[in-house]
Coordinates of C-alpha atoms in Angstrom, one line a residue:
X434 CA 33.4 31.7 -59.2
X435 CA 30.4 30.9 -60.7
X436 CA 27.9 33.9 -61.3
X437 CA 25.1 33.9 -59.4
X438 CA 22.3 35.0 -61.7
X439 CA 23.1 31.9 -63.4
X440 CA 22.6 29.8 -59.9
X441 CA 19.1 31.7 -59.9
X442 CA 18.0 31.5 -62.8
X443 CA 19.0 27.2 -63.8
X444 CA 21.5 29.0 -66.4
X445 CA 24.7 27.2 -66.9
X446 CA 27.2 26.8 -64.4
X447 CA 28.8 25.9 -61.6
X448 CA 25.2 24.3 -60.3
X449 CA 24.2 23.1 -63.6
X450 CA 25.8 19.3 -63.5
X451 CA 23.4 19.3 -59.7
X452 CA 20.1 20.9 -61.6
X453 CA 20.2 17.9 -63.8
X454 CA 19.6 15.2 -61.4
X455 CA 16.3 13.5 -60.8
X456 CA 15.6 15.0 -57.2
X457 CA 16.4 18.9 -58.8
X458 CA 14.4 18.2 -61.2
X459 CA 11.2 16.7 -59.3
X460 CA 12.0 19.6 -56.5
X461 CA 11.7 22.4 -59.0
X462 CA 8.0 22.7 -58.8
X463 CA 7.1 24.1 -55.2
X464 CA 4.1 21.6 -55.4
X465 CA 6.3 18.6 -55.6
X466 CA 8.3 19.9 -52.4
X467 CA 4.4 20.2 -51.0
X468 CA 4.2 16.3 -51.4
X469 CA 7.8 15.6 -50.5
X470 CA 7.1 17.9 -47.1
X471 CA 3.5 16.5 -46.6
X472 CA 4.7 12.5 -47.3
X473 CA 7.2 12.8 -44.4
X474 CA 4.9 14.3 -42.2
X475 CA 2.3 11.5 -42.8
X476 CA 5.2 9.4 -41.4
X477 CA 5.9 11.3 -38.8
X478 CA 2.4 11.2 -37.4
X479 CA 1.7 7.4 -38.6
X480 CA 4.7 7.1 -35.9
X481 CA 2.6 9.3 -33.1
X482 CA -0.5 7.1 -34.0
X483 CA 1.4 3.7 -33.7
X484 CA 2.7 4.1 -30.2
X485 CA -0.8 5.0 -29.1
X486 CA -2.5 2.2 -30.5
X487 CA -3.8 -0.5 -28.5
X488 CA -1.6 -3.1 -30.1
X489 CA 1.3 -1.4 -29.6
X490 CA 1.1 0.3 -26.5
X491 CA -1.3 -2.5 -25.2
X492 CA -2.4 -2.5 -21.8
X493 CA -1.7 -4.3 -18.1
X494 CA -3.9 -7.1 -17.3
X495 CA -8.0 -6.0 -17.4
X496 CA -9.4 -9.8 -17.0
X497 CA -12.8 -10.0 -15.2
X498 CA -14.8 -13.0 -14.9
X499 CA -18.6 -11.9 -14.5
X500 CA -20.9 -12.0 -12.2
X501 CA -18.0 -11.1 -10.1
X502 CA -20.0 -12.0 -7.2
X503 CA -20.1 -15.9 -8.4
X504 CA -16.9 -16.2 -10.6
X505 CA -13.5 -16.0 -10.2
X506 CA -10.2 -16.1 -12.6
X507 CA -8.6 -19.2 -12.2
X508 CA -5.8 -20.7 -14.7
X509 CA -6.3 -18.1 -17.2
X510 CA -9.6 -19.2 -17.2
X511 CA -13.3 -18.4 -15.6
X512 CA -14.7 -21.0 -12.8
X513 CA -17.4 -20.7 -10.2
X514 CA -16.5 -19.4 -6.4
X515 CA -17.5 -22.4 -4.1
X516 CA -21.4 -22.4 -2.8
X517 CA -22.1 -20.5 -6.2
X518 CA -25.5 -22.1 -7.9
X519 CA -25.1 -24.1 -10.6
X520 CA -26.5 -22.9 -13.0
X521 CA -24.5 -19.2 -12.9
X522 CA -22.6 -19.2 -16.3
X523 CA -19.1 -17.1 -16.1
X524 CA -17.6 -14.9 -19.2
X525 CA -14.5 -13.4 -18.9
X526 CA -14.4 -9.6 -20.0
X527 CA -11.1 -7.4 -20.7
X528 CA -7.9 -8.7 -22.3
X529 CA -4.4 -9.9 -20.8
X530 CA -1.1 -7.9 -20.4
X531 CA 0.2 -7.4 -23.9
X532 CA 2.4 -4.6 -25.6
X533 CA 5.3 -2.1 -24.0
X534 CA 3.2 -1.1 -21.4
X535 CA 1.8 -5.0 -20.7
X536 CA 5.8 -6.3 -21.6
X537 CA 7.1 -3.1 -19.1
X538 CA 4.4 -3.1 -16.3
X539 CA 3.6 0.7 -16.9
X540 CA 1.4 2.4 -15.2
X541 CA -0.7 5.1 -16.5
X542 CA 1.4 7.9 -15.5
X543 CA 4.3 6.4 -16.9
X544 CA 2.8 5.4 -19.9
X545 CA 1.4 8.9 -20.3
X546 CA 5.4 10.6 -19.5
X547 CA 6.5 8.6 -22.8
X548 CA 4.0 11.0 -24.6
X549 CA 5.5 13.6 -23.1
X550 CA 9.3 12.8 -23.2
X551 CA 8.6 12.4 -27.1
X552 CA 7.6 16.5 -26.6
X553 CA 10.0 17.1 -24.4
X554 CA 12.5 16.7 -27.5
X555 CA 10.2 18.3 -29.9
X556 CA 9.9 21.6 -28.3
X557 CA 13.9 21.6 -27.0
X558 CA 14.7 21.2 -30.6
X559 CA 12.1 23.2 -32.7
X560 CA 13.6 26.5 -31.4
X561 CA 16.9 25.4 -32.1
X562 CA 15.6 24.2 -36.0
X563 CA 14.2 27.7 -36.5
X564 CA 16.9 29.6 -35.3
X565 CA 19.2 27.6 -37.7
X566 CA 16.8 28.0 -40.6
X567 CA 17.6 31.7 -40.7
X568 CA 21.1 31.2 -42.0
X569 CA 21.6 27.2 -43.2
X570 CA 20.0 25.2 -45.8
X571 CA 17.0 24.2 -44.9
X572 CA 16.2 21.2 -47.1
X573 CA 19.2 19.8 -45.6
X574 CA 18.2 20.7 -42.0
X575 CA 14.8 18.3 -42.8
X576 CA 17.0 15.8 -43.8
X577 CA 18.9 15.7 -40.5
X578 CA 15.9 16.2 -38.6
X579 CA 14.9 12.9 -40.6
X580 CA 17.8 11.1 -40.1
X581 CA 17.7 11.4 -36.2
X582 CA 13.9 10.4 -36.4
X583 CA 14.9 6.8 -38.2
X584 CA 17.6 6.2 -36.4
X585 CA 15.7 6.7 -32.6
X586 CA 12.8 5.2 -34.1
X587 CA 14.4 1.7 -34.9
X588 CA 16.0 2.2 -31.0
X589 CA 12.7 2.4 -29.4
X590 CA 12.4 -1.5 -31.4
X591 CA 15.2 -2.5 -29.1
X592 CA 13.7 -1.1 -25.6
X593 CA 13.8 -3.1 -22.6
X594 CA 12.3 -0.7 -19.9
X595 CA 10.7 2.3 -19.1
X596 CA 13.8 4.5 -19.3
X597 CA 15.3 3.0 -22.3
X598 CA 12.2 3.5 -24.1
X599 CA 11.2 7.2 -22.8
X600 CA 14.9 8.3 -24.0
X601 CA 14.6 7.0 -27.2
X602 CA 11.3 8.7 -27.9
X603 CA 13.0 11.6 -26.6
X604 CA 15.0 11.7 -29.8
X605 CA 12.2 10.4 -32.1
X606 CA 10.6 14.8 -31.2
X607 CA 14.0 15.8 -31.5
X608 CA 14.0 14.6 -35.3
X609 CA 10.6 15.9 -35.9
X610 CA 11.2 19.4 -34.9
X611 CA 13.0 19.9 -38.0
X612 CA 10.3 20.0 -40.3
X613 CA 7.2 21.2 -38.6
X614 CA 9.3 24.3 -38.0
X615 CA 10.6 24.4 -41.4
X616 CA 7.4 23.5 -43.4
X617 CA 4.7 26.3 -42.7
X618 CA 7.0 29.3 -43.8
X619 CA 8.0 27.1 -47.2
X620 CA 4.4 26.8 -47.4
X621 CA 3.5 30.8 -46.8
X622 CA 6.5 31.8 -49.0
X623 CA 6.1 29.4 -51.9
X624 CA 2.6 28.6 -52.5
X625 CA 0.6 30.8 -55.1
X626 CA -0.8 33.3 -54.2
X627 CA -4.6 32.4 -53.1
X628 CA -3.8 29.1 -52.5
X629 CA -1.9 29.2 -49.2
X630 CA -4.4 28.0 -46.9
X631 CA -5.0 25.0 -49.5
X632 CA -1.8 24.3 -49.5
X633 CA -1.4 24.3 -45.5
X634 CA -4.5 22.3 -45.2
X635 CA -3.2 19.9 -47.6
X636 CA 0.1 19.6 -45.0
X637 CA -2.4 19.6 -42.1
X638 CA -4.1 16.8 -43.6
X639 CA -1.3 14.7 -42.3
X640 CA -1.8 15.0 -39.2
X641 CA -5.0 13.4 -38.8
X642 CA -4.4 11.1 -41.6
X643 CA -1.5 9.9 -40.2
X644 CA -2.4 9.5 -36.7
X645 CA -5.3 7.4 -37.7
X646 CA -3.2 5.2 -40.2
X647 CA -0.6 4.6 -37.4
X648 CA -3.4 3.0 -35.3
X649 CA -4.7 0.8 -37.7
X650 CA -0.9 0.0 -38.4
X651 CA 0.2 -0.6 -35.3
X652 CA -2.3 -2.8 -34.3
X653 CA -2.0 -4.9 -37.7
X654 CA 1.9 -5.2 -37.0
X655 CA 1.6 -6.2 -33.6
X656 CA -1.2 -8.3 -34.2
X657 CA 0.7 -10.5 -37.1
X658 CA 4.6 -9.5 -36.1
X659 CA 5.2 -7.8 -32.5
X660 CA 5.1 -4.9 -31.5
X661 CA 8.5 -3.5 -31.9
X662 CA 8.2 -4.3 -35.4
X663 CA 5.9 -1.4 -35.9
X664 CA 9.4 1.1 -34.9
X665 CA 11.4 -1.3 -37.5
X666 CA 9.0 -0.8 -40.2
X667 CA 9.1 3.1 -39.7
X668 CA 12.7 3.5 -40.0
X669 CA 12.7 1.6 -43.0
X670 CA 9.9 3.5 -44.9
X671 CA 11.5 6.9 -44.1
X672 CA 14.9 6.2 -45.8
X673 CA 13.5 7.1 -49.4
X674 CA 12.5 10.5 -48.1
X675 CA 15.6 11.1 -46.2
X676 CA 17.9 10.6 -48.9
X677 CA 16.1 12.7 -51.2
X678 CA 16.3 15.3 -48.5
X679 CA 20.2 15.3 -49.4
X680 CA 19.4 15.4 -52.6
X681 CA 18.0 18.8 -53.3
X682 CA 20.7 21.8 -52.5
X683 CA 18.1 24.7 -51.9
X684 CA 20.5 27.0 -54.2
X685 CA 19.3 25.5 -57.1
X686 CA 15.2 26.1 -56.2
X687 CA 14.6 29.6 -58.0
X688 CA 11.1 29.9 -55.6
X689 CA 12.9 29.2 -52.6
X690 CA 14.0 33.1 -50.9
X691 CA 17.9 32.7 -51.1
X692 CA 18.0 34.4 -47.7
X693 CA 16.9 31.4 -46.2
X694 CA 19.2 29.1 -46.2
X695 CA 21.1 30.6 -49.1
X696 CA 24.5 31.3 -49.1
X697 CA 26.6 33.0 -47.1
X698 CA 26.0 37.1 -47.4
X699 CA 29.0 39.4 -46.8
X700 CA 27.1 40.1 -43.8
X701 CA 27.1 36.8 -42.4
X702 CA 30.7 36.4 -42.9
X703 CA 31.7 39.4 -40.7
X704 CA 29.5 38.4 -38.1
X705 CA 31.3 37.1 -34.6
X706 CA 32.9 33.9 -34.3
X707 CA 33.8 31.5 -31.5
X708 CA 31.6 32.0 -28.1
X709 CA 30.7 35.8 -29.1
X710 CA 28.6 33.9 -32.3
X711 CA 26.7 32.2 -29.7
X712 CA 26.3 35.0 -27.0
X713 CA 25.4 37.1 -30.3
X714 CA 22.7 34.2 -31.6
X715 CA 21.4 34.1 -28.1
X716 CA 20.5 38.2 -28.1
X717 CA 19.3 37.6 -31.7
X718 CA 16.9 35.0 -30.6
X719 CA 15.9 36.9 -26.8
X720 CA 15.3 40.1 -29.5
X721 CA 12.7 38.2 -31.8
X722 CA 10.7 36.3 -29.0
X723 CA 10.5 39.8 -27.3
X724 CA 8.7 41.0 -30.5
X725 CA 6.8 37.9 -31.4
X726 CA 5.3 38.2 -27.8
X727 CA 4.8 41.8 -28.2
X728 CA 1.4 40.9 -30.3
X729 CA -1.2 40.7 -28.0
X730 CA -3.3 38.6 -30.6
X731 CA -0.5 36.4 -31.3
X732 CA -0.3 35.7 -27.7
X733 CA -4.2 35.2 -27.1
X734 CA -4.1 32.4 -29.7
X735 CA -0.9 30.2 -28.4
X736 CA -2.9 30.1 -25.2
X737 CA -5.7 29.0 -26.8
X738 CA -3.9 26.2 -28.5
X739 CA -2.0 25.8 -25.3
X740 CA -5.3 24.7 -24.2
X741 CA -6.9 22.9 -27.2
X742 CA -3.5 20.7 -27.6
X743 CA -4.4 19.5 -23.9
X744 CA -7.6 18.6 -24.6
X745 CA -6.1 17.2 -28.5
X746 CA -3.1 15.3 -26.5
X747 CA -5.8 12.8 -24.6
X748 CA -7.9 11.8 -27.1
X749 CA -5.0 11.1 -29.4
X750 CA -2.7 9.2 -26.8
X751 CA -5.4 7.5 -25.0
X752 CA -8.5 7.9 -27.5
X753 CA -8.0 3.7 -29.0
X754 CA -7.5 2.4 -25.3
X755 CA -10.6 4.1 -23.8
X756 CA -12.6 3.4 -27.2
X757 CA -11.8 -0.4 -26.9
X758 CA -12.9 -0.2 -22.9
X759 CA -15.8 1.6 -23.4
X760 CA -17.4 -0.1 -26.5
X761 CA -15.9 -3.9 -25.8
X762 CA -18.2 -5.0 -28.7
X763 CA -16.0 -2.6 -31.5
X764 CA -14.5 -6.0 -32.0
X765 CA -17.4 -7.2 -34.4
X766 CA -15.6 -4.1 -36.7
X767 CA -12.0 -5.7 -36.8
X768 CA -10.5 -3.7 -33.4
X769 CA -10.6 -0.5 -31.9
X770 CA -7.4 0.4 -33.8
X771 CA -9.1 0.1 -36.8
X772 CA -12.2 1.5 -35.7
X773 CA -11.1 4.9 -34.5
X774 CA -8.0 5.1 -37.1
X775 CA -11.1 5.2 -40.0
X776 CA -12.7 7.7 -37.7
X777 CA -9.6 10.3 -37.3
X778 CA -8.5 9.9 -41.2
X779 CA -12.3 10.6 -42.4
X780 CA -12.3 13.1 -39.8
X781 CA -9.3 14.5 -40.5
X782 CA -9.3 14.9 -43.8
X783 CA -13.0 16.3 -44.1
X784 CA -11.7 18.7 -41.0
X785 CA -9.5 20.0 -42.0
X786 CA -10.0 20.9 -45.9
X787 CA -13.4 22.0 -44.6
X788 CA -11.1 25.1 -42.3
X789 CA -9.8 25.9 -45.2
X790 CA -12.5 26.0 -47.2
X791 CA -14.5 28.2 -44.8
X792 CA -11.8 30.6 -44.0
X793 CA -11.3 31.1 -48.0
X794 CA -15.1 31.7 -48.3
X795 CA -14.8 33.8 -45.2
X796 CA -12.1 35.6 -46.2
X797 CA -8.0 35.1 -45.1
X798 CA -7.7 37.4 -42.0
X799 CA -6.1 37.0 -38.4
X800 CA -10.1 38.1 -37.2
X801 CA -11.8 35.5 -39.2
X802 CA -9.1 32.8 -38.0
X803 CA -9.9 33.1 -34.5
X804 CA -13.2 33.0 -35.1
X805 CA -13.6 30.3 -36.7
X806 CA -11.6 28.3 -34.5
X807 CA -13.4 29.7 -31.7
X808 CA -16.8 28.4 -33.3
X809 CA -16.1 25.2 -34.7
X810 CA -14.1 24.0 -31.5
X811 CA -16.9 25.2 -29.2
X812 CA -19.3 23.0 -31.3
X813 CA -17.1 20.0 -31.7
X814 CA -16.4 19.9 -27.8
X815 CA -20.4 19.5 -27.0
X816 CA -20.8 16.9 -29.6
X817 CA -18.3 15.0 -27.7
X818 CA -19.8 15.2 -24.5
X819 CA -23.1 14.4 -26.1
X820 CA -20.8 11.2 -27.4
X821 CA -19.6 9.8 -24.2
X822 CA -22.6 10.0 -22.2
X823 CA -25.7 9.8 -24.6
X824 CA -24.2 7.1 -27.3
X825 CA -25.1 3.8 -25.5
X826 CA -23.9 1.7 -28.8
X827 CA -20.5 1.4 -30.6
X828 CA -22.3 2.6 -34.3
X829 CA -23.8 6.0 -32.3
X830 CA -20.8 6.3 -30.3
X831 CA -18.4 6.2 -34.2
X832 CA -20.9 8.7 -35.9
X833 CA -21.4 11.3 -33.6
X834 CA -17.7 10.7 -32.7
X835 CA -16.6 11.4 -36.0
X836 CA -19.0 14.6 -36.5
X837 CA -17.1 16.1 -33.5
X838 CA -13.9 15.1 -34.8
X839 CA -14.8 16.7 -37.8
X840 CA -15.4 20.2 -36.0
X841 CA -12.2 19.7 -34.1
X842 CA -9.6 19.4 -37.0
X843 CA -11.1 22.2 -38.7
X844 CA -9.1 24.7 -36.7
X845 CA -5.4 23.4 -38.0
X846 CA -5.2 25.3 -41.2
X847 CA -6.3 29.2 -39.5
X848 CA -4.5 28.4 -36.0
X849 CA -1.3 28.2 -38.2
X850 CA -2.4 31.7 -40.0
X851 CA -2.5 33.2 -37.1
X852 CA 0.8 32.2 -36.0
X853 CA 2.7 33.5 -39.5
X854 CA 0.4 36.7 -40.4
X855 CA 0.9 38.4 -36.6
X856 CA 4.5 38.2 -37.3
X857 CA 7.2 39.9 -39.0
X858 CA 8.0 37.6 -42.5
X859 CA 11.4 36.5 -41.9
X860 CA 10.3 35.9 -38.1
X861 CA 7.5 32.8 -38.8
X862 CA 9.7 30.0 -38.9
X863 CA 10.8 31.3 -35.3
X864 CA 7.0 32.0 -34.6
X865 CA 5.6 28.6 -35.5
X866 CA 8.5 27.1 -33.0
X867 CA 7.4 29.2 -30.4
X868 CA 4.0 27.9 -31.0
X869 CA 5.1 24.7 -31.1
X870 CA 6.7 25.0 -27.6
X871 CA 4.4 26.0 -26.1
X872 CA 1.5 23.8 -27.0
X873 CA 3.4 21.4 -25.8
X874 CA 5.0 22.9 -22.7
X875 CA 1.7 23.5 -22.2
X876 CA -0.6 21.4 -23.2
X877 CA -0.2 17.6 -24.5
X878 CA 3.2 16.8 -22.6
X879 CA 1.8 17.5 -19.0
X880 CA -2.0 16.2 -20.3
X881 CA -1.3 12.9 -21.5
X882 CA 0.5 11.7 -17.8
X883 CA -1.8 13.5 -16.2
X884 CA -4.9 12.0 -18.1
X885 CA -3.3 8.8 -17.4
X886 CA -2.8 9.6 -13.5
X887 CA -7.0 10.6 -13.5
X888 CA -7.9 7.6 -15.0
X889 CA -6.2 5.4 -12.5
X890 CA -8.0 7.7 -9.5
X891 CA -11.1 6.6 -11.6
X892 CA -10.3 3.6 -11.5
X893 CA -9.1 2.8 -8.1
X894 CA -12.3 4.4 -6.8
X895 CA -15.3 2.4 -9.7
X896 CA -13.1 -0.7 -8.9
X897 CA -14.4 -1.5 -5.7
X898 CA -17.4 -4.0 -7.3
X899 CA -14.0 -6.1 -8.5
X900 CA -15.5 -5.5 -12.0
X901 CA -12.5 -4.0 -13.8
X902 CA -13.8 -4.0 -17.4
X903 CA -16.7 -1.7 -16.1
X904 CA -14.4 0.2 -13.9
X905 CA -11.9 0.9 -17.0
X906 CA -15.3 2.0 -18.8
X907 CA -16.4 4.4 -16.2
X908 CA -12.9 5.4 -15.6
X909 CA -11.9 6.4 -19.3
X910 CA -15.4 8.3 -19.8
X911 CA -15.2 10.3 -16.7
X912 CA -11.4 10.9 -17.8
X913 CA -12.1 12.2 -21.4
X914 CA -15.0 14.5 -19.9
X915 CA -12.8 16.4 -18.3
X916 CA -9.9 16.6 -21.3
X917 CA -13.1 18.1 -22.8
X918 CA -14.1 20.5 -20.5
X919 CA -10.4 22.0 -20.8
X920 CA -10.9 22.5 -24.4
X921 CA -13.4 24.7 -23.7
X922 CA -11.3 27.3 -22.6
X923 CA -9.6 27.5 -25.7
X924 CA -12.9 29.1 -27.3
X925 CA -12.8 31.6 -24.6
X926 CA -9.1 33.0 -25.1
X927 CA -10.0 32.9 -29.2
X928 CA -13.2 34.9 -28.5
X929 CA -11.1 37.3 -27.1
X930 CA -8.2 37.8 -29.3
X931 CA -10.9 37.9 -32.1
X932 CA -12.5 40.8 -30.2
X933 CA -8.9 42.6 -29.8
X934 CA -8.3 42.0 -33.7
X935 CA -11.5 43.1 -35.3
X936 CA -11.6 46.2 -32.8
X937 CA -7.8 47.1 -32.1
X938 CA -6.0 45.5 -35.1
X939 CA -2.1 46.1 -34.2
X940 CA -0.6 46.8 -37.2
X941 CA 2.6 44.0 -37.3
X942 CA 6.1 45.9 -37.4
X943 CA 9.4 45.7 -36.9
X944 CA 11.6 46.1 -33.4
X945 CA 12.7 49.0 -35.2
X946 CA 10.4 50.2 -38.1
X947 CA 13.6 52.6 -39.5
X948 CA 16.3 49.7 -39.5
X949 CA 16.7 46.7 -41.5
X950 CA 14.4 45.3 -44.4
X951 CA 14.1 41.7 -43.1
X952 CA 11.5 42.9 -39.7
X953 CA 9.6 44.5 -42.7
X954 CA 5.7 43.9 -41.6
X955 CA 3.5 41.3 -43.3
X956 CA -0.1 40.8 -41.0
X957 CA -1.1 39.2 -44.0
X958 CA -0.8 38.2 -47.8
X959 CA -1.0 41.7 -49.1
X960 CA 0.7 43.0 -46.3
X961 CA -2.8 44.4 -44.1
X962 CA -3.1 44.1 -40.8
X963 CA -5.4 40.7 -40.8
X964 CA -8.6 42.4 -40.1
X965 CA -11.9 40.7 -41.6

């Protein structure tokens, strides 16, 4: 057999024919596996921000010719009621039926219930992602988490109803669990040390950044092809990643901890087979929630995010449809695809390196995490109330919009350092799942039908003038002040778990501190409890 200090080390042997290839050799830097990780994600979330967009996801038929009291819609066109005067001129406000939910006849709740069947198969899968990460390769796991993605990506391009379309986007989460369960720990294990949080934030980036860029996409595609071209063109532009993903046997990266994902340990090989392997795996994983969940602080910020992910999942599912209803006249700036996909990159990008730069200057800690996140969300929710009721024109409404923003993305980079440094080290890929469940469980699966079933309340009652463009206005504001309100909380269940931190710190250890080295205790980078 070949020796394995040569495997480790890039010596030659057995792996030395693989180490030669272009993907080993671009995937020996941990950087370059940064911008591998953080160019799928941008994918990932371009995907998130397509189907949101109003080109894609479109809406039912908001026509209104005003003064309603004089004008009717007649032909697809405006025309005076009989006995009107003469000299009343009609405009037609709102737009006709178009995209999946125009093509479908969706209403809000089911429109909102395909956000949620897309995190429905996120947070079934992310557990199940982690759980394999302990023992399997895990470049190859991202790989077949990218593989589903493509493949139920180009399905949702071939939809024909509301069933067809919510399964498919079922399996689009499934795919993506793979690497935001995957990516975090790479991240905590293999950046340099000092640079971790620059290196999440630079991950995190992706999220707004890609969210915004899929709304200006998806609006340009449907605008010049259709709107299931949008899934085509995904699928297509993730194949270069995916088969570099198959490229790269994690045995030959010397950064990469061969316990994860390595090979097989003579431990591993006497463990039980057949159903006793999965009764065993199922104790295993019952045994590391239970101590996860033991950490009071831990606990204090998944509710929090619980909460801000609600507030999170509105504005990003429904945030270009209510933009386009509220400020009608955003067309003068191309569309409100456009519009707010500038808004969330710039936002994004400027929120989320400024977390990281703050918490750096604050100094890494569990305590100062919370804190911040507490502060900069509680000021970025009343900038956005201040938005929807004070901004009376589309150029207020985009700058005081995108200040808030700002605030808001700032938390993404410590709300993950929370979630890795109050666990044990070999336990964060399983803690970021669990965080991942439940934000969703949680928060934006049962938020985004929700918001959608509040609008249409909204609605139903503002629409009795027959003015539906000013009732979809009304509705959506009255809608995203409530999302915002429930944000709020978040700061409140962050305040405290900052309080229990700086106060009680709970030093992070093992089920059993006098057995095995892998529940060894890291509550931060030098091993400290996380306290400012």
């Amino acid at each position: 057999g070949a020796d394995p200090a040569a495997a480790s080390t890039g010596s030659p042997g057995r792996d030395a024919p693989k180490s030669s290839t272009w993907a080993t050799r671009i995937a020996s830097k941990p950087a370059n596996m940064l911008i591998f990780f953080t160019m799928a994600n941008v994918l990932l979330y371009l995907d998130r921000g397509a189907i949101a967009s109003a080109g894609v996801n479109g809406s039912l038929d908001t026509r209104t010719c005003v003064p309603v009291a004089h004008c009717e819609l007649r032909n697809n066109t405006c025309a005076l009621l009989p006995d009107s005067p003469a000299d009343v001129k009609c405009s037609m406000q709102g737009s006709p039926r178009h995209g999946f939910q125009g093509d479908f006849n969706l209403d809000g709740a089911q429109d909102g219930w395909l956000q949620s069947m897309f995190l429905v198969g996120l947070l079934v899968a992310s557990p199940c992602f982690a759980f394999a990460a302990k023992s399997k390769d895990n470049i190859r796991l991202c790989g077949l988490g990218l593989v589903l993605w493509s493949t139920a990506v180009v399905c949702c391009g071939f939809t024909f109803d509301f069933w067809s379309l919510a399964i498919c986007r079922t399996f689009v989460g499934i795919g993506e669990a793979a690497l935001i369960t995957i990516v975090p720990n790479f991240i905590d294990t293999c950046a340099p040390s000092g640079q971790k949080t620059k290196w999440l934030a630079v991950f995190c980036v992706a999220i707004p950044s890609g969210t915004a860029l899929g709304y200006a996409y998806g609006g340009l595609v449907a605008w010049l092809l259709h709107w299931r071209f949008a899934f085509f063109i995904e699928g297509v532009m993730m194949l270069p990643l995916m088969c570099f993903a198959f490229l790269v046997p994690i045995s030959t990266l010397d950064y990469w901890p061969k316990h994860k994902g390595g090979a097989q340990s003579p431990q591993q090989s006497l463990e039980p087979q057949g159903f006793s392997k999965y009764v065993s795996g199922a104790a295993t994983a019952l045994r590391d929630m239970r101590l996860i969940l033991s950490n009071r602080v831990y606990v204090l910020g998944a509710v929090g995010y619980c909460v801000y992910s609600a507030m999170m999942g509105v504005y990003a599912y429904w945030g270009p449809k209510a933009g386009q209803a509220m400020y009608p006249d955003v067309a003068k700036y191309g569309s409100a695809d456009t519009v707010f996909g500038l808004v969330t990159v710039v936002a994004g990008i400027i929120g989320t390196m400024l977390g990281g730069f703050l918490l750096d200057r604050a100094g890494v800690s569990v305590a100062a995490s919370l804190l911040l996140c507490a502060v900069m969300t509680l000021c970025g929710c009343v900038i956005m109330i201040f938005t929807l009721f004070l901004c009376h024109t589309v150029e207020m409404f985009i700058l005081a919009f995108t200040v808030g923003l700002i605030l808001i993305f700032s938390i993404q980079g410590p709300i993950n350092i929370v979630a890795m440094w109050t666990t044990p080290y070999i336990l964060r890929p399983f803690a970021c799942a669990l965080y991942t469940v439940s934000i969703h469980v949680f928060g934006d699966v049962p938020s985004a039908p929700i918001a959608g079933m509040v609008h249409d309340k909204f609605y139903a009652k503002y629409n009795q003038t027959k003015d539906k463009a000013l009732s979809d206005d009304l509705a959506w504001r009255r809608t995203l002040e409530l999302a915002t309100y429930v944000g709020v909380l978040s700061v409140v269940f962050w305040a405290v778990g900052f309080v229990s931190q700086y106060f009680w710190p709970k030093k992070v250890v093992g089920e059993d501190e006098g057995k095995g080295a892998e529940y060894q205790t890291l509550g931060g980078e030098d091993g400290s409890n996380g306290r400012v």
